Tab-separated table of C-alpha atoms in Angstrom:
chain	number	residue	atom	x	y	z
L	1	MET	CA	-22.882	10.324	4.257
L	2	LYS	CA	-25.360	7.941	5.836
L	3	LEU	CA	-24.803	8.074	9.565
L	4	VAL	CA	-26.257	6.255	12.461
L	5	VAL	CA	-26.516	7.657	15.943
L	6	VAL	CA	-26.352	4.975	18.686
L	7	GLY	CA	-27.793	6.154	22.146
L	8	ALA	CA	-30.151	8.374	20.173
L	9	GLY	CA	-32.509	8.860	22.964
L	10	GLY	CA	-30.016	10.490	25.407
L	11	ARG	CA	-28.977	14.098	25.789
L	12	MET	CA	-25.745	13.434	23.574
L	13	GLY	CA	-27.577	11.378	21.044
L	14	GLN	CA	-30.149	14.083	20.517
L	15	SER	CA	-27.357	16.573	20.086
L	16	LEU	CA	-25.644	14.278	17.515
L	17	VAL	CA	-29.067	14.101	15.555
L	18	ARG	CA	-29.246	17.855	15.586
L	19	ALA	CA	-25.734	18.265	14.431
L	20	ILE	CA	-26.237	15.935	11.497
L	21	CYS	CA	-29.291	17.912	10.388
L	22	GLU	CA	-27.044	21.031	10.497
L	23	THR	CA	-24.102	19.722	8.508
L	24	ASP	CA	-23.681	19.622	4.808
L	25	GLY	CA	-22.976	16.139	3.542
L	26	ALA	CA	-24.340	14.394	6.414
L	27	GLU	CA	-27.623	12.373	6.623
L	28	LEU	CA	-29.325	10.740	9.652
L	29	PHE	CA	-29.805	7.147	8.277
L	30	GLY	CA	-30.517	5.333	11.546
L	31	ALA	CA	-30.950	5.867	15.244
L	32	VAL	CA	-30.440	3.004	17.973
L	33	GLU	CA	-31.067	2.664	21.617
L	34	ARG	CA	-31.039	-0.177	24.043
L	35	THR	CA	-34.039	-2.635	24.202
L	36	GLY	CA	-36.492	-1.429	26.705
L	37	GLU	CA	-35.721	2.291	26.511
L	38	SER	CA	-38.755	4.510	26.222
L	39	SER	CA	-37.451	6.238	23.159
L	40	VAL	CA	-37.361	3.082	21.060
L	41	GLY	CA	-39.937	3.488	18.145
L	42	LYS	CA	-40.110	7.311	18.434
L	43	ASP	CA	-38.946	9.415	15.472
L	44	ALA	CA	-35.425	10.600	16.208
L	45	GLY	CA	-35.818	13.960	14.759
L	46	GLU	CA	-38.917	14.700	16.735
L	47	LEU	CA	-37.326	13.643	19.970
L	48	ALA	CA	-34.354	15.946	19.229
L	49	GLY	CA	-36.581	18.837	18.454
L	50	VAL	CA	-35.736	19.321	14.714
L	51	GLY	CA	-39.061	17.898	13.319
L	52	VAL	CA	-40.155	14.443	12.046
L	53	LEU	CA	-37.231	12.928	9.925
L	54	GLY	CA	-38.921	9.630	9.227
L	55	VAL	CA	-36.013	7.750	11.221
L	56	ASN	CA	-37.476	5.710	14.101
L	57	ILE	CA	-35.233	4.746	16.979
L	58	SER	CA	-34.625	1.090	16.747
L	59	ASP	CA	-33.107	-1.487	19.259
L	60	ASP	CA	-31.756	-3.702	16.454
L	61	PRO	CA	-28.484	-2.103	15.154
L	62	LEU	CA	-27.350	-5.047	12.820
L	63	PRO	CA	-29.485	-4.279	9.844
L	64	ILE	CA	-29.005	-0.597	10.126
L	65	PHE	CA	-25.253	-0.886	10.194
L	66	ALA	CA	-25.163	-3.201	7.226
L	67	LYS	CA	-26.590	-0.347	4.905
L	68	ALA	CA	-24.957	2.739	6.749
L	69	GLU	CA	-21.530	4.392	6.050
L	70	GLY	CA	-20.703	5.395	9.501
L	71	VAL	CA	-21.829	5.400	13.093
L	72	VAL	CA	-21.470	8.042	15.951
L	73	ASP	CA	-21.098	6.634	19.363
L	74	PHE	CA	-21.178	8.370	22.783
L	75	THR	CA	-22.604	5.524	24.717
L	76	ALA	CA	-20.825	3.233	27.353
L	77	PRO	CA	-17.598	1.187	27.126
L	78	ILE	CA	-19.375	-2.266	26.854
L	79	ALA	CA	-21.749	-0.862	24.179
L	80	SER	CA	-18.861	0.815	22.223
L	81	VAL	CA	-16.956	-2.547	22.097
L	82	ASP	CA	-20.004	-4.302	20.724
L	83	PHE	CA	-20.727	-1.421	18.198
L	84	ALA	CA	-17.040	-1.649	16.916
L	85	ALA	CA	-17.404	-5.214	16.326
L	86	LEU	CA	-20.449	-4.575	14.199
L	87	ALA	CA	-18.748	-1.625	12.435
L	88	ALA	CA	-15.878	-3.976	11.489
L	89	GLN	CA	-18.430	-6.533	10.194
L	90	ALA	CA	-19.998	-3.790	8.067
L	91	ARG	CA	-16.667	-2.104	7.254
L	92	ILE	CA	-17.765	1.371	7.939
L	93	VAL	CA	-16.524	4.497	10.052
L	94	HIS	CA	-17.056	4.315	13.701
L	95	VAL	CA	-16.573	7.516	15.638
L	96	ILE	CA	-16.271	6.863	19.341
L	97	GLY	CA	-16.573	9.780	21.890
L	98	THR	CA	-17.300	7.118	24.770
L	99	THR	CA	-15.017	7.608	27.970
L	100	GLY	CA	-14.207	5.141	30.744
L	101	CYS	CA	-12.802	2.357	28.532
L	102	THR	CA	-10.442	-0.200	30.137
L	103	ALA	CA	-7.297	-1.463	28.581
L	104	ASN	CA	-9.067	-4.590	27.618
L	105	ASP	CA	-11.993	-2.401	25.958
L	106	ASP	CA	-9.366	-0.460	24.110
L	107	ALA	CA	-7.742	-3.724	22.887
L	108	LYS	CA	-11.094	-4.991	21.559
L	109	ILE	CA	-11.706	-1.747	19.773
L	110	THR	CA	-8.321	-1.719	18.158
L	111	ALA	CA	-8.728	-5.259	16.998
L	112	ALA	CA	-11.976	-4.073	15.227
L	113	ALA	CA	-10.016	-1.345	13.558
L	114	ARG	CA	-8.484	-3.915	11.233
L	115	HIS	CA	-11.810	-3.848	9.381
L	116	ALA	CA	-13.447	-0.642	10.430
L	117	THR	CA	-12.171	3.017	10.228
L	118	ILE	CA	-12.267	4.149	13.998
L	119	ILE	CA	-11.841	7.539	15.236
L	120	LYS	CA	-11.589	7.604	19.012
L	121	SER	CA	-10.861	10.462	21.161
L	122	GLY	CA	-11.483	11.464	24.941
L	123	ASN	CA	-12.829	14.833	23.508
L	124	MET	CA	-14.143	15.832	20.118
L	125	SER	CA	-13.664	19.454	20.272
L	126	LEU	CA	-11.043	21.511	18.355
L	127	GLY	CA	-10.218	23.647	21.462
L	128	VAL	CA	-9.456	20.485	23.553
L	129	ASN	CA	-7.291	18.916	21.152
L	130	LEU	CA	-5.319	22.055	20.530
L	131	LEU	CA	-5.039	22.480	24.289
L	132	ALA	CA	-3.419	18.976	24.276
L	133	VAL	CA	-0.805	20.031	21.724
L	134	LEU	CA	0.069	23.148	23.767
L	135	VAL	CA	0.326	21.023	26.914
L	136	GLU	CA	2.577	18.580	25.222
L	137	LYS	CA	4.862	21.439	23.976
L	138	ALA	CA	4.900	23.179	27.296
L	139	THR	CA	5.798	20.103	29.259
L	140	ARG	CA	8.579	19.328	26.809
L	141	ALA	CA	9.950	22.682	27.281
L	142	LEU	CA	9.916	22.896	31.186
L	143	ASP	CA	12.308	20.824	33.384
L	144	PRO	CA	10.400	18.358	35.767
L	145	ALA	CA	12.537	19.295	38.538
L	146	ASP	CA	11.233	22.876	38.422
L	147	PHE	CA	7.539	22.365	37.623
L	148	ASP	CA	4.922	19.984	38.866
L	149	ILE	CA	1.807	19.085	36.811
L	150	GLU	CA	-1.795	19.038	37.926
L	151	VAL	CA	-4.801	18.293	35.715
L	152	LEU	CA	-7.956	19.816	37.166
L	153	GLU	CA	-11.452	18.896	35.719
L	154	MET	CA	-15.198	19.598	36.651
L	155	HIS	CA	-18.242	17.948	35.160
L	156	HIS	CA	-21.954	17.744	35.864
L	157	LYS	CA	-23.132	15.484	38.612
L	158	HIS	CA	-24.338	12.627	36.365
L	159	LYS	CA	-21.043	11.865	34.812
L	160	VAL	CA	-20.024	8.371	35.852
L	161	ASP	CA	-16.276	8.148	35.159
L	162	ALA	CA	-13.309	9.844	36.693
L	163	PRO	CA	-10.953	11.278	35.867
L	164	SER	CA	-12.778	12.290	32.721
L	165	GLY	CA	-11.664	11.138	29.169
L	166	THR	CA	-10.503	14.672	28.494
L	167	ALA	CA	-8.510	14.765	31.716
L	168	LEU	CA	-6.722	11.648	30.707
L	169	LEU	CA	-6.230	13.005	27.115
L	170	LEU	CA	-4.457	16.097	28.689
L	171	GLY	CA	-2.512	13.774	31.077
L	172	GLU	CA	-1.243	11.731	28.167
L	173	ALA	CA	-0.198	14.835	26.406
L	174	ALA	CA	1.738	15.982	29.436
L	175	ALA	CA	3.246	12.551	29.641
L	176	ARG	CA	4.334	12.551	26.077
L	177	GLY	CA	6.165	15.928	26.662
L	178	ARG	CA	8.000	14.445	29.620
L	179	GLU	CA	8.629	11.305	27.700
L	180	ILE	CA	7.215	9.155	30.491
L	181	ASP	CA	4.447	6.578	30.962
L	182	LEU	CA	1.274	8.192	32.351
L	183	ASN	CA	-0.047	5.084	34.123
L	184	ALA	CA	3.301	4.627	35.997
L	185	ASN	CA	3.401	8.426	37.177
L	186	ALA	CA	-0.196	9.372	37.399
L	187	LEU	CA	-1.550	10.298	40.998
L	188	LYS	CA	-5.255	10.164	40.956
L	189	SER	CA	-6.164	10.452	44.505
L	190	ARG	CA	-4.885	11.973	47.722
L	191	ASP	CA	-6.187	11.169	51.308
L	192	GLY	CA	-4.662	11.392	54.760
L	193	ILE	CA	-1.005	11.935	55.410
L	194	THR	CA	0.418	11.698	51.902
L	195	GLY	CA	3.835	13.009	52.409
L	196	ALA	CA	5.519	15.430	50.048
L	197	ARG	CA	4.753	15.297	46.405
L	198	GLU	CA	6.979	12.982	44.601
L	199	GLN	CA	8.798	14.694	41.518
L	200	GLY	CA	7.742	13.810	38.101
L	201	THR	CA	4.024	12.720	39.010
L	202	ILE	CA	1.169	14.008	37.163
L	203	GLY	CA	-1.615	14.731	39.550
L	204	PHE	CA	-5.437	14.594	38.752
L	205	ALA	CA	-8.194	16.525	40.693
L	206	THR	CA	-11.835	15.577	39.929
L	207	LEU	CA	-14.757	17.717	40.695
L	208	ARG	CA	-18.497	16.971	40.124
L	209	GLY	CA	-21.630	19.145	40.472
L	210	GLY	CA	-24.518	20.921	39.061
L	211	SER	CA	-24.887	20.978	35.181
L	212	ILE	CA	-21.206	22.008	34.234
L	213	ILE	CA	-20.583	20.481	30.757
L	214	GLY	CA	-16.794	20.497	31.122
L	215	GLU	CA	-13.977	22.673	32.418
L	216	HIS	CA	-10.229	21.452	32.382
L	217	SER	CA	-7.136	23.029	33.319
L	218	VAL	CA	-3.548	21.799	33.241
L	219	LEU	CA	-1.453	23.651	36.041
L	220	LEU	CA	2.325	23.732	35.662
L	221	ALA	CA	3.391	24.801	39.270
L	222	GLY	CA	6.894	26.022	39.850
L	223	GLU	CA	8.623	27.986	42.567
L	224	GLY	CA	6.975	31.479	42.442
L	225	GLU	CA	4.937	31.082	39.253
L	226	ILE	CA	2.097	29.054	37.889
L	227	ILE	CA	1.297	28.493	34.147
L	228	GLU	CA	-2.332	27.532	33.495
L	229	LEU	CA	-3.630	26.237	30.343
L	230	SER	CA	-7.430	25.854	30.342
L	231	HIS	CA	-10.461	24.934	28.246
L	232	ARG	CA	-14.113	25.579	29.149
L	233	ALA	CA	-17.011	24.054	27.151
L	234	THR	CA	-20.343	26.085	27.338
L	235	ASP	CA	-22.421	23.873	24.759
L	236	ARG	CA	-22.217	20.160	24.355
L	237	ALA	CA	-22.998	20.755	20.705
L	238	LEU	CA	-19.426	21.575	20.103
L	239	PHE	CA	-18.691	17.834	20.837
L	240	ALA	CA	-21.440	16.651	18.495
L	241	ARG	CA	-20.161	18.967	15.684
L	242	GLY	CA	-16.634	17.629	16.175
L	243	ALA	CA	-17.800	14.063	15.967
L	244	ILE	CA	-19.772	14.638	12.551
L	245	LYS	CA	-16.628	16.493	11.179
L	246	ALA	CA	-14.640	13.311	12.149
L	247	ALA	CA	-17.154	10.907	10.512
L	248	LEU	CA	-17.060	12.933	7.363
L	249	TRP	CA	-13.187	13.002	7.618
L	250	GLY	CA	-13.209	9.066	7.928
L	251	LYS	CA	-15.276	8.330	4.825
L	252	GLY	CA	-13.147	6.628	2.158
L	253	ARG	CA	-10.109	6.249	4.524
L	254	LYS	CA	-8.376	2.953	5.215
L	255	PRO	CA	-9.353	0.951	8.347
L	256	GLY	CA	-7.349	1.647	11.297
L	257	MET	CA	-7.228	3.614	14.455
L	258	TYR	CA	-7.213	7.574	14.332
L	259	SER	CA	-7.852	10.360	16.631
L	260	MET	CA	-9.231	13.863	16.535
L	261	LYS	CA	-5.523	14.948	16.143
L	262	ASP	CA	-5.626	13.115	12.781
L	263	VAL	CA	-8.886	14.757	11.977
L	264	LEU	CA	-7.627	18.269	12.752
L	265	GLY	CA	-4.146	17.977	11.286
L	266	LEU	CA	-2.531	18.491	14.926
L	267	ASN	CA	-0.304	15.540	15.038
L	268	SER	CA	3.205	16.504	16.110
L	269	SER	CA	4.593	14.814	13.084
L	270	GLU	CA	2.800	17.120	10.693
């Protein structure tokens, strides 16, 4: 499968290049970066430490998308929206691991899915998506009057969005289990005299520091007991491998919006 990595000069982009090289059935066809980035013009394989691949990083995605079969994207919301439009124009697979998208961004990406096969997830790892399934099952089984929900996450100091896409993915899973709307029941900050906790809310705690790749826990706190469901990432290559798996899964599928739960067969309806 001819794949394009956008944001190829960054840490995640380089990890994606390495994952493509390690995956049977995947080929690095193109690499893209923003105009003005120092990596433009360099060989993507050499930059990623896998040797010269003959694929130079370009700042012009249009001609590359036109001949590719898929694009893998861990960039920024505004860029992902633009790439989704290009993927729709080329009618190819677009895997999006970008987090921090607004409702307006998501609406534009969903519109692009009329013509592109888009697989979007707040986290591309098997473990996190399995964790989300367990969170949904646990919150469905436990009475909201007896157990409070807290989502805790910690990432490296360079992460720019909070709560993380993974924390929101887990919060959405908890909300589905409770059959409530996350946006209406999420509590993302506490400061000052907050008063007693309101029953049924889903709390988020965000920590940032050092080089931590990603740690997430969902606490179900009851009277006299706490249930903790957790995931710890120790290598960002796992996200890259999951994204390439998603791209290969999407090849030949009809246009539409999909998630890693679809890729991994973890949908509750299955």
